[in-house]
CSV table of C-alpha atoms in Angstrom, one decimal:
chain,number,residue,atom,x,y,z
P,1,MET,CA,2.8,-4.9,10.4
P,2,ALA,CA,-0.9,-6.0,10.7
P,3,VAL,CA,-3.4,-4.2,12.9
P,4,ALA,CA,-6.3,-5.8,14.0
P,5,ARG,CA,-9.4,-4.0,15.3
P,6,GLU,CA,-11.4,-5.6,18.1
P,7,ARG,CA,-15.2,-5.3,18.5
P,8,PHE,CA,-16.6,-6.6,21.8
P,9,GLY,CA,-13.4,-8.6,22.4
P,10,ARG,CA,-13.3,-10.3,18.8
P,11,VAL,CA,-11.4,-9.2,15.8
P,12,ASP,CA,-13.5,-7.9,12.8
P,13,ALA,CA,-10.9,-6.0,10.7
P,14,VAL,CA,-7.3,-6.5,9.8
P,15,VAL,CA,-5.2,-3.8,8.1
P,16,GLN,CA,-1.7,-4.9,6.8
P,17,VAL,CA,1.2,-3.1,5.5
P,18,ALA,CA,4.2,-5.0,4.9
P,19,ALA,CA,6.7,-2.8,3.2
P,20,TRP,CA,10.1,-3.9,2.3
P,21,ASP,CA,10.7,-0.9,0.0
P,22,SER,CA,14.4,-0.2,0.4
P,23,TYR,CA,15.7,-2.2,-2.4
P,24,PHE,CA,16.1,-0.3,-5.6
P,25,GLY,CA,16.6,-1.2,-9.3
P,26,GLY,CA,15.1,-2.9,-12.1
P,27,VAL,CA,15.4,-6.4,-13.7
P,28,GLU,CA,18.6,-5.6,-15.6
P,29,ASP,CA,20.6,-5.3,-12.3
P,30,ALA,CA,18.5,-7.4,-10.1
P,31,ASP,CA,19.7,-9.5,-7.3
P,32,PHE,CA,17.0,-12.2,-7.4
P,33,ALA,CA,17.7,-13.5,-4.0
P,34,THR,CA,16.8,-10.0,-2.6
P,35,TRP,CA,13.7,-10.1,-4.8
P,36,GLU,CA,12.5,-13.4,-3.5
P,37,SER,CA,13.0,-11.8,0.0
P,38,VAL,CA,10.9,-8.8,-0.9
P,39,VAL,CA,8.1,-11.0,-2.4
P,40,GLY,CA,8.5,-13.2,0.8
P,41,VAL,CA,7.7,-10.1,3.1
P,42,ASN,CA,5.4,-8.1,1.1
P,43,LEU,CA,3.3,-10.7,-0.5
P,44,LEU,CA,3.6,-14.1,1.4
P,45,GLY,CA,4.0,-12.3,4.7
P,46,THR,CA,0.7,-10.5,4.1
P,47,LEU,CA,-1.1,-13.6,2.9
P,48,LYS,CA,0.1,-15.7,5.9
P,49,MET,CA,-1.1,-13.1,8.2
P,50,THR,CA,-4.5,-13.0,6.4
P,51,ARG,CA,-4.8,-16.8,6.8
P,52,ALA,CA,-3.9,-16.6,10.5
P,53,CYS,CA,-6.7,-14.0,11.0
P,54,LEU,CA,-9.4,-16.0,9.2
P,55,PRO,CA,-10.7,-18.0,12.1
P,56,ALA,CA,-11.2,-14.8,14.1
P,57,LEU,CA,-13.0,-13.0,11.2
P,58,LYS,CA,-15.1,-16.1,10.5
P,59,GLU,CA,-16.2,-16.4,14.2
P,60,VAL,CA,-17.6,-12.9,14.2
P,61,GLY,CA,-19.5,-13.6,10.9
P,62,GLY,CA,-17.4,-11.4,8.6
P,63,GLY,CA,-15.4,-8.3,8.5
P,64,SER,CA,-12.7,-6.7,6.5
P,65,VAL,CA,-9.2,-7.1,5.4
P,66,VAL,CA,-7.3,-4.2,4.0
P,67,PHE,CA,-4.0,-4.4,2.3
P,68,ILE,CA,-1.6,-1.4,1.8
P,69,GLY,CA,-0.2,-1.7,-1.5
P,70,THR,CA,1.4,1.0,-3.9
P,71,GLN,CA,0.4,3.0,-6.9
P,72,SER,CA,3.6,1.7,-8.5
P,73,ALA,CA,2.0,-1.7,-8.8
P,74,VAL,CA,-0.3,-0.2,-11.6
P,75,ALA,CA,2.0,2.6,-13.0
P,76,ALA,CA,5.7,2.6,-12.6
P,77,PRO,CA,7.2,5.9,-11.1
P,78,SER,CA,9.8,7.7,-13.2
P,79,GLN,CA,11.8,9.1,-10.2
P,80,VAL,CA,12.7,5.7,-8.4
P,81,ARG,CA,13.0,2.1,-9.7
P,82,GLN,CA,11.7,-0.2,-7.4
P,83,ALA,CA,10.8,-3.0,-9.6
P,84,ALA,CA,10.9,-5.8,-6.7
P,85,TYR,CA,8.6,-3.7,-4.5
P,86,ALA,CA,6.2,-2.9,-7.2
P,87,ALA,CA,5.9,-6.5,-8.3
P,88,SER,CA,5.4,-7.7,-4.9
P,89,LYS,CA,2.7,-5.3,-4.3
P,90,GLY,CA,1.2,-5.7,-7.8
P,91,ALA,CA,0.9,-9.5,-7.0
P,92,LEU,CA,-0.7,-8.7,-3.6
P,93,THR,CA,-3.3,-6.5,-5.6
P,94,SER,CA,-4.0,-9.5,-7.9
P,95,ALA,CA,-4.4,-11.8,-4.8
P,96,MET,CA,-6.9,-9.4,-3.4
P,97,TYR,CA,-9.3,-10.1,-6.3
P,98,SER,CA,-9.2,-13.8,-5.6
P,99,LEU,CA,-9.4,-13.4,-1.9
P,100,ALA,CA,-12.5,-11.1,-2.2
P,101,ARG,CA,-14.2,-13.9,-4.2
P,102,GLU,CA,-12.9,-16.8,-1.9
P,103,LEU,CA,-13.8,-15.0,1.4
P,104,GLY,CA,-17.0,-13.2,0.3
P,105,PRO,CA,-19.3,-16.1,1.3
P,106,TYR,CA,-17.9,-15.7,4.9
P,107,ARG,CA,-18.9,-11.9,4.6
P,108,ILE,CA,-15.2,-10.9,4.7
P,109,ARG,CA,-14.5,-8.0,2.5
P,110,VAL,CA,-11.0,-7.7,1.1
P,111,ASN,CA,-9.7,-4.4,-0.4
P,112,THR,CA,-6.4,-2.5,-1.1
P,113,VAL,CA,-5.3,1.0,-0.7
P,114,LEU,CA,-2.7,2.1,-3.2
P,115,PRO,CA,-0.7,5.1,-2.0
P,116,GLY,CA,1.3,7.2,-4.3
P,117,TRP,CA,3.9,9.7,-3.2
P,118,MET,CA,2.9,10.5,0.5
P,119,TRP,CA,4.4,13.0,2.8
P,120,GLY,CA,5.9,11.2,5.7
P,121,PRO,CA,9.4,10.1,6.7
P,122,PRO,CA,10.5,8.1,3.6
P,123,VAL,CA,9.5,10.8,1.2
P,124,GLU,CA,10.9,13.5,3.4
P,125,ALA,CA,14.3,11.5,3.4
P,126,TYR,CA,14.0,11.3,-0.4
P,127,VAL,CA,13.5,15.1,-0.7
P,128,GLN,CA,16.3,15.9,1.5
P,129,PHE,CA,18.6,13.3,-0.2
P,130,THR,CA,17.8,14.6,-3.6
P,131,ALA,CA,18.0,18.3,-2.8
P,132,HIS,CA,21.4,17.6,-1.2
P,133,THR,CA,22.5,15.5,-4.2
P,134,GLU,CA,21.4,18.1,-6.7
P,135,GLN,CA,22.4,21.1,-4.7
P,136,VAL,CA,18.8,22.5,-4.8
P,137,PRO,CA,16.4,23.7,-2.2
P,138,GLU,CA,14.2,21.0,-0.7
P,139,ALA,CA,11.3,23.1,-1.8
P,140,GLU,CA,12.2,22.7,-5.5
P,141,VAL,CA,12.4,18.8,-5.2
P,142,LEU,CA,9.0,18.9,-3.3
P,143,LYS,CA,7.4,21.1,-6.1
P,144,ARG,CA,8.6,18.7,-8.7
P,145,LEU,CA,6.6,15.9,-7.1
P,146,SER,CA,3.5,17.9,-6.1
P,147,ASP,CA,3.2,19.6,-9.6
P,148,ARG,CA,2.1,16.3,-11.1
P,149,MET,CA,-0.8,16.0,-8.7
P,150,ALA,CA,-4.3,17.3,-9.6
P,151,LEU,CA,-4.5,18.5,-5.9
P,152,PRO,CA,-1.4,20.9,-5.5
P,153,GLU,CA,0.1,18.8,-2.6
P,154,LEU,CA,1.2,15.2,-1.7
P,155,ALA,CA,-1.1,13.0,0.3
P,156,THR,CA,0.1,12.1,3.7
P,157,ASP,CA,0.5,8.9,5.8
P,158,GLY,CA,-2.4,10.0,7.7
P,159,ASP,CA,-4.6,10.2,4.4
P,160,VAL,CA,-3.6,6.6,3.6
P,161,ALA,CA,-4.5,5.6,7.2
P,162,ASP,CA,-7.8,7.4,6.8
P,163,ALA,CA,-8.6,5.4,3.7
P,164,ALA,CA,-7.6,2.2,5.2
P,165,VAL,CA,-10.0,2.9,8.3
P,166,PHE,CA,-12.8,3.8,5.9
P,167,LEU,CA,-12.3,0.3,4.0
P,168,ALA,CA,-12.1,-1.5,7.4
P,169,SER,CA,-15.2,0.2,8.8
P,170,ASP,CA,-19.0,-0.8,8.4
P,171,ARG,CA,-19.4,2.3,6.1
P,172,ALA,CA,-17.6,0.2,3.6
P,173,ARG,CA,-19.7,-3.0,4.1
P,174,ALA,CA,-20.8,-3.3,0.3
P,175,ILE,CA,-17.2,-2.8,-1.0
P,176,THR,CA,-14.9,-5.6,-1.8
P,177,GLY,CA,-12.3,-6.5,-4.4
P,178,GLN,CA,-11.5,-2.8,-4.9
P,179,SER,CA,-8.3,-0.8,-5.0
P,180,LEU,CA,-8.5,2.8,-3.9
P,181,LEU,CA,-5.7,5.1,-5.1
P,182,VAL,CA,-4.6,7.7,-2.5
P,183,ASN,CA,-2.5,10.0,-4.3
P,184,ALA,CA,-3.8,13.5,-4.7
P,185,GLY,CA,-4.8,12.9,-8.3
P,186,GLU,CA,-1.4,12.0,-9.6
P,187,LEU,CA,-2.7,8.9,-11.4
P,188,MET,CA,-6.6,8.5,-12.1
P,189,ARG,CA,-8.4,5.5,-13.3
C-alpha cells in the first residue's frame, strides 16, 4: 500500500508499506517460490511504486519517500521465524541507502521506519493464538513481549504511523538515508 500526500494538488510525499508477512519459516524449510513472491511484493513492488511516483516528486522540486520496514531486518526475532520477510525488508533498507544518494540531487529524501513488535491486529492475533496454544492468559504472553522493551509497553500501529508522518514532513527536511526504529526500546543502535 502506498499513501501519497498532496500539497496544492501535487504529490510531495509517498509512504509505502508492502507487507507480505504471513509466510513463516527459515531457510532449511524454505519454499523458494514463496520467497520470490515475498521479495516481489515487499521489495520490488515498493521500488516500482517509488519509480512511478518520481515524476510527481520531481515536478514539485522534492519531497519524501518513506518505507515501512521491520526491525527483524536488522535483528532476527526469537519468537517467530520469518526469514523471507526479514530478507525482503532488509533488502529494502539497503536499497533505501542507494536511493537516498540517487534521489538526493532532486531534493527527494528517502528514509525507512523499522517497527518492532507493535500492538495492532497482527500482534493481537499472535498473543491470542499463543495464549490459546500454551493454555495461559493473554496478559502473560503480552508481558513476555513487553518485558523486553526499555519502555514497559509495545509500540502501536499509530506510533509507527506518527514516525512515518514525521519523516514525510518538512520537519524532517534534512533527514535522508536513515532508519528509525520504533520499538519501545527493544533494540537500540
